[in-house]
Tab-separated table of C-alpha atoms in Angstrom:
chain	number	residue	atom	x	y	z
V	11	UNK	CA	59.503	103.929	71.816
V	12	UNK	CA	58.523	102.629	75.323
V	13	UNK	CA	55.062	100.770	74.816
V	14	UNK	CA	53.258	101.060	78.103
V	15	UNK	CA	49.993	99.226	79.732
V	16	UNK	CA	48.307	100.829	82.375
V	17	UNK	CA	46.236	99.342	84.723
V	18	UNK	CA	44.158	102.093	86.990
V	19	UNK	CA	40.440	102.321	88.599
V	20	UNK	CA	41.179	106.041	89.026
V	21	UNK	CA	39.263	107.840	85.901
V	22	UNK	CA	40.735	111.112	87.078
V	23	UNK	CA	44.325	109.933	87.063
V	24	UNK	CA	44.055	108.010	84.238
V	25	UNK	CA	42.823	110.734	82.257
V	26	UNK	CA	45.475	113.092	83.399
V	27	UNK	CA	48.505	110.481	82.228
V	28	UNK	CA	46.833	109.687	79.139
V	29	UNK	CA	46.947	113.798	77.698
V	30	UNK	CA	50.111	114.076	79.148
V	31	UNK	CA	51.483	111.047	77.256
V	32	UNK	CA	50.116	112.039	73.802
V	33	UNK	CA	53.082	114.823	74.305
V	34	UNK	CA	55.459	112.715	74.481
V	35	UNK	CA	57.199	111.363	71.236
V	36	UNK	CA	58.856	108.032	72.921
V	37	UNK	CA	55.881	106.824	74.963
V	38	UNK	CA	52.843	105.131	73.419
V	39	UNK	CA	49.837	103.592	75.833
V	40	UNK	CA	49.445	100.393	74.362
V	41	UNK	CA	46.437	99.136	76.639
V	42	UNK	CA	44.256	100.577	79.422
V	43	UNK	CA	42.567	98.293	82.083
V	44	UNK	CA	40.296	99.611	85.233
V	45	UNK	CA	40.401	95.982	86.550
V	46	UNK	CA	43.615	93.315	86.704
V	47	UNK	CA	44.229	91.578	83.320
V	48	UNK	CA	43.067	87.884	83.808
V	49	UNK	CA	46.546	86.757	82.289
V	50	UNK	CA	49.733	87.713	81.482
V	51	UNK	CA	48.329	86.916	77.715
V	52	UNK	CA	47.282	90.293	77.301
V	53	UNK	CA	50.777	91.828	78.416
V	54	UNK	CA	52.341	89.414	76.153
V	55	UNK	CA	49.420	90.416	73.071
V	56	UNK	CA	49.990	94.423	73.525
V	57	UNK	CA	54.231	93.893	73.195
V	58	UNK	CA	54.039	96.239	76.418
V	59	UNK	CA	57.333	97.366	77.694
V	60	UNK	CA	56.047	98.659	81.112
V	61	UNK	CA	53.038	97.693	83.122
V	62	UNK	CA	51.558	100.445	85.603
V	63	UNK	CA	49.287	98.657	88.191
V	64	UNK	CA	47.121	99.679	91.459
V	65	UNK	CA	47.353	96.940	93.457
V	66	UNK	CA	44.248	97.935	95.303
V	67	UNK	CA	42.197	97.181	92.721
V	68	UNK	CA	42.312	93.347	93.123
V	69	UNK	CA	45.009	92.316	95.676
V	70	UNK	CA	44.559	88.318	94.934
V	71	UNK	CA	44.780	88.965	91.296
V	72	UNK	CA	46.943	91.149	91.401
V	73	UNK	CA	49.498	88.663	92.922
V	74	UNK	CA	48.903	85.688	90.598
V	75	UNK	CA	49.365	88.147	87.632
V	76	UNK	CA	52.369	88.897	89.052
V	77	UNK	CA	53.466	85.173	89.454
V	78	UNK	CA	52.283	84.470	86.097
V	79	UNK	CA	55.091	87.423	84.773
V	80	UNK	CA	57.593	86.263	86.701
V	81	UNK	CA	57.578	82.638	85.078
V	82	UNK	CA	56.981	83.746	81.791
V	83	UNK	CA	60.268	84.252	79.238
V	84	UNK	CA	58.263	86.488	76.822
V	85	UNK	CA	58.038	89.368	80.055
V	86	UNK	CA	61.361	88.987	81.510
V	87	UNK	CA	62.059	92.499	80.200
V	88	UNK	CA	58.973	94.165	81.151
V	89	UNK	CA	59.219	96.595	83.422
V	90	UNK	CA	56.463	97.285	86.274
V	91	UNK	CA	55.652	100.082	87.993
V	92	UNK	CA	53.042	99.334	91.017
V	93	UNK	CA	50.856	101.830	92.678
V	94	UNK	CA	49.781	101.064	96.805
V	95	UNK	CA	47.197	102.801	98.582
V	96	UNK	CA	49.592	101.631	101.843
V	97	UNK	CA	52.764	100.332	102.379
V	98	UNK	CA	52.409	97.513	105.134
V	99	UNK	CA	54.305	94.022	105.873
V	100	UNK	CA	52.324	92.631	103.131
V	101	UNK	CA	53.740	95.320	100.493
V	102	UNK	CA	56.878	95.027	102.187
V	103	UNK	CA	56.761	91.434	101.271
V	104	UNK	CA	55.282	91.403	97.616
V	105	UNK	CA	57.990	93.688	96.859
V	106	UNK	CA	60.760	91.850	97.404
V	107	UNK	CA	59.381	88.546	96.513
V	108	UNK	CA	59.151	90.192	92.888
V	109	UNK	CA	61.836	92.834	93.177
V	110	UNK	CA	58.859	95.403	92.722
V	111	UNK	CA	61.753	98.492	93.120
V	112	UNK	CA	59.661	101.247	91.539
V	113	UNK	CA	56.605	102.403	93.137
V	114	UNK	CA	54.531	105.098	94.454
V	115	UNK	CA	52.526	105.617	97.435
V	116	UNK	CA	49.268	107.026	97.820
V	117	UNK	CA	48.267	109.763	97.067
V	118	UNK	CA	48.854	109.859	93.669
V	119	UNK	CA	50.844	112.171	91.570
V	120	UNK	CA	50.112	112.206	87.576
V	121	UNK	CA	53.891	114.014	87.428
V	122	UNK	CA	55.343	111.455	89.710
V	123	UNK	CA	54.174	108.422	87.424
V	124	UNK	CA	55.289	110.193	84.084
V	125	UNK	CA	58.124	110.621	85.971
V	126	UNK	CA	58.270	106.844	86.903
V	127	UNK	CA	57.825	106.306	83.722
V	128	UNK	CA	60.188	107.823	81.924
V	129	UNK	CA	62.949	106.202	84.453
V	130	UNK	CA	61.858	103.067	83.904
V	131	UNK	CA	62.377	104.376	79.823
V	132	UNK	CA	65.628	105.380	80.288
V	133	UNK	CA	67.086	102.203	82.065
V	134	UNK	CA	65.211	100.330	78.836
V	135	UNK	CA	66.990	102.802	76.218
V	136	UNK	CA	70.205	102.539	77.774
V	137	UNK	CA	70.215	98.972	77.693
V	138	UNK	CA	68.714	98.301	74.410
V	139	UNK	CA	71.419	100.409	72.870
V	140	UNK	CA	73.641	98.712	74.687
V	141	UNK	CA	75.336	102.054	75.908
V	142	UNK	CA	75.069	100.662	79.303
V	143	UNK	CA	77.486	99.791	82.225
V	144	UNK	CA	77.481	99.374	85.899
V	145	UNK	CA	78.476	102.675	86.249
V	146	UNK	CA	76.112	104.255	83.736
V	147	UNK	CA	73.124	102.776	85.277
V	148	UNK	CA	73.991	103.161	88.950
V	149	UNK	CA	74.467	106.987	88.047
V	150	UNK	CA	71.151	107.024	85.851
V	151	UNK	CA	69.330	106.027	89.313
V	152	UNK	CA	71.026	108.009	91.631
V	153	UNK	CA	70.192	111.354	89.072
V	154	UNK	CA	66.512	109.875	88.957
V	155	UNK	CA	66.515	110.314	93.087
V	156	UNK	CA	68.061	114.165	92.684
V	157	UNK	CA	70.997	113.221	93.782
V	158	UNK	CA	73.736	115.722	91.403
V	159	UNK	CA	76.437	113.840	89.150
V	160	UNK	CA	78.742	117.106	90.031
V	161	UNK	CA	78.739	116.196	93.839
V	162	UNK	CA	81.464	113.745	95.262
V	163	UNK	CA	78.736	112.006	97.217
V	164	UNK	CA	77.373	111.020	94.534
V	165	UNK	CA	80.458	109.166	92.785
V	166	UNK	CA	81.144	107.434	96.218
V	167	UNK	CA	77.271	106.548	96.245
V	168	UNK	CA	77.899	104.960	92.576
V	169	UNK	CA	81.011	103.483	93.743
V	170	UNK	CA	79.531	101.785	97.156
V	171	UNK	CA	76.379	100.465	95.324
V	172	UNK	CA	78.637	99.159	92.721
V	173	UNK	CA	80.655	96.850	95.420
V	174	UNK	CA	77.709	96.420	97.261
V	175	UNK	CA	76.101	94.642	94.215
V	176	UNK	CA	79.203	92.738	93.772
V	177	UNK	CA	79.346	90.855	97.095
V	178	UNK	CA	78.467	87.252	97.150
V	179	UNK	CA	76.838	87.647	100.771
V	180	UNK	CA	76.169	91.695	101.106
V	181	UNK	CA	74.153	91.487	104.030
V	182	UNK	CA	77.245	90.177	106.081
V	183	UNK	CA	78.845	93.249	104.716
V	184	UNK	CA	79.194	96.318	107.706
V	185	UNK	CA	79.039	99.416	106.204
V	186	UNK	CA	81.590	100.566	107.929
V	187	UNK	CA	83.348	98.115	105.773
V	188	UNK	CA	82.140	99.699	102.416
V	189	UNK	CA	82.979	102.777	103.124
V	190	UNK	CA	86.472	101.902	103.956
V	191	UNK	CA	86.246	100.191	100.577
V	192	UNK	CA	84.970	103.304	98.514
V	193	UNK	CA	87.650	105.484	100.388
V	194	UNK	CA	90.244	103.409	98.882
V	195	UNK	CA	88.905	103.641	95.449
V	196	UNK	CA	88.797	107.095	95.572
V	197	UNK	CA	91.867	107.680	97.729
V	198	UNK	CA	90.788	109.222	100.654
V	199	UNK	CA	89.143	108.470	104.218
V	200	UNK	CA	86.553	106.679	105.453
V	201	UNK	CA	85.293	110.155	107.174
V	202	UNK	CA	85.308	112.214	104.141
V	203	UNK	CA	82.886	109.338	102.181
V	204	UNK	CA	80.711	109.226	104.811
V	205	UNK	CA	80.505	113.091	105.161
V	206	UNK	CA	79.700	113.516	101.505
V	207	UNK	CA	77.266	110.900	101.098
V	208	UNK	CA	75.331	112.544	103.895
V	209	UNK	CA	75.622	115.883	102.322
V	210	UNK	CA	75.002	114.928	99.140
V	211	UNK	CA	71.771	113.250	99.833
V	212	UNK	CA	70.871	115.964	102.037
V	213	UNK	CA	71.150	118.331	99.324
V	214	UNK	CA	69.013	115.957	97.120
V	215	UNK	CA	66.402	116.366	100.384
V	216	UNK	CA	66.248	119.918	100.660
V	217	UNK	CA	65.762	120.126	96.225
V	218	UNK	CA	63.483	117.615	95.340
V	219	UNK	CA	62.161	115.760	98.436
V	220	UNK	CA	59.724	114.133	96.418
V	221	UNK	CA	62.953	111.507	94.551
V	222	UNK	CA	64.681	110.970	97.301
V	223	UNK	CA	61.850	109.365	100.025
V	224	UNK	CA	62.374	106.394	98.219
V	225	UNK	CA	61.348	104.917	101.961
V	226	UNK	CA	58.494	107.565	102.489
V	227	UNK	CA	61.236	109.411	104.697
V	228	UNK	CA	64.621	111.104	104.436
V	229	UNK	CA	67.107	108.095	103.714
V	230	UNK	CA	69.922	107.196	105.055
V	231	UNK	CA	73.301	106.098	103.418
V	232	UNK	CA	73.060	102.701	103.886
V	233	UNK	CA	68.765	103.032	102.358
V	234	UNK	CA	70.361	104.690	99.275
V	235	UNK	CA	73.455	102.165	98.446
V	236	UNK	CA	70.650	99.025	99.110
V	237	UNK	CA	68.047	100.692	96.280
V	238	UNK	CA	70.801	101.878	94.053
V	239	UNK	CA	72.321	98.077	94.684
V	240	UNK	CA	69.003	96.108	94.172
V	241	UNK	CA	67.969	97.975	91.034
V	242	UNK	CA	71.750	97.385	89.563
V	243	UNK	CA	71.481	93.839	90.685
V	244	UNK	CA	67.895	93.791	88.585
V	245	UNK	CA	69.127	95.331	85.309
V	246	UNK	CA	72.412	92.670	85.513
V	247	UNK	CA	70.090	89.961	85.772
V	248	UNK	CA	67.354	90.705	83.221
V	249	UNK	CA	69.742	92.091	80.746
């Protein structure tokens, strides 16, 4: 059971996720804040497994409480889940300097943050049990962005995210380069991967919109195989 802390000024919304958690049978709310939590202390008290926090609420605190998890060995497994009102060069910034890969954007959705929630679940299941791979999580995130395991575009998505992950210096890495990579994996062309990955993410547009703007847009190829990467990269290093 996923033990989560949730940290939200938004009565409403809080409201909302807390009846709609008492359904679920592997999800327990284990604290509730409406203002930052002073330390990482309390994170560590309430065993939390995932912390849900509006960054708006305190932006200063907000950032040493997320300093304070980082250094700590008792959170290196939690999982966070933060909530911005905007997503400027200061986001931009805080997310990478924390590998903050799941997020939502204002406004809010109480069916988009169960739904965060029970991704960030899944990845924590998979591992636990140890039932996981490269390949199992890689899929596991490209299913959580609507993107259908029955597609080829999606097994040369897994495929190029994989590698991708695997390269010492990946931004020196064209994608042109990848691709031709993938196509020999799979033996065939550079063309078809391309082709499919485009079609199968514009499939995963025109179903369920909501998944795939992981960049607040339609993505592109290369957008897809650098979140699928980075969140791989994550679960290697924590687990």
């Amino acid at each position: 059971m996923a033990r989560v802390y949730v940290c939200l000024d938004d009565i409403v919304l809080l409201k909302q996720v807390m009846d709609m958690s008492m359904e679920e049978q592997d999800l327990k709310i284990v604290g509730i804040a409406t203002s930052i939590p002073q330390s990482a202390a309390e994170l560590i008290q309430q065993d939390a497994d995932i912390f849900i926090m509006r960054y708006a609420i305190d932006q200063q605190k907000a950032k040493y409480l997320l300093e304070e998890i980082a250094l700590s060995e008792a959170l290196v497994n939690l999982q966070i889940i933060m909530m911005f009102d905007e997503m400027d060069s200061d986001v931009f910034q805080l997310m990478a300097q924390y590998d903050l890969h799941t997020f939502l954007a204002k406004p809010y959705n109480p069916h988009e943050l169960m739904e965060a929630i029970h991704s960030k679940n899944r990845y924590h299941k998979l591992v636990e049990n140890g039932n996981w791979t490269s390949e199992s999580v890689a899929g596991r995130i490209l299913e959580e962005l609507g993107l259908p395991a029955h597609l080829k575009g999606y097994n040369y998505l897994r495929t190029a995210a994989i590698l991708f992950s695997q390269q010492e210096d990946p931004l020196q890495l064209k994608m042109g380069t990848l691709y031709a990579m993938v196509a020999k994996v799979h033996a065939t062309t550079q063309i078809r991967v391309e082709k499919c990955m485009r079609t199968a993410i514009a499939y995963a547009y025109r179903h369920c919109p909501e998944l795939i703007c992981v960049y607040n847009t339609k993505p592109t190829c290369s957008q897809i195989i650098h979140y699928v990467s980075e969140h791989l990269k994550l679960t290697m290093l924590t687990y």
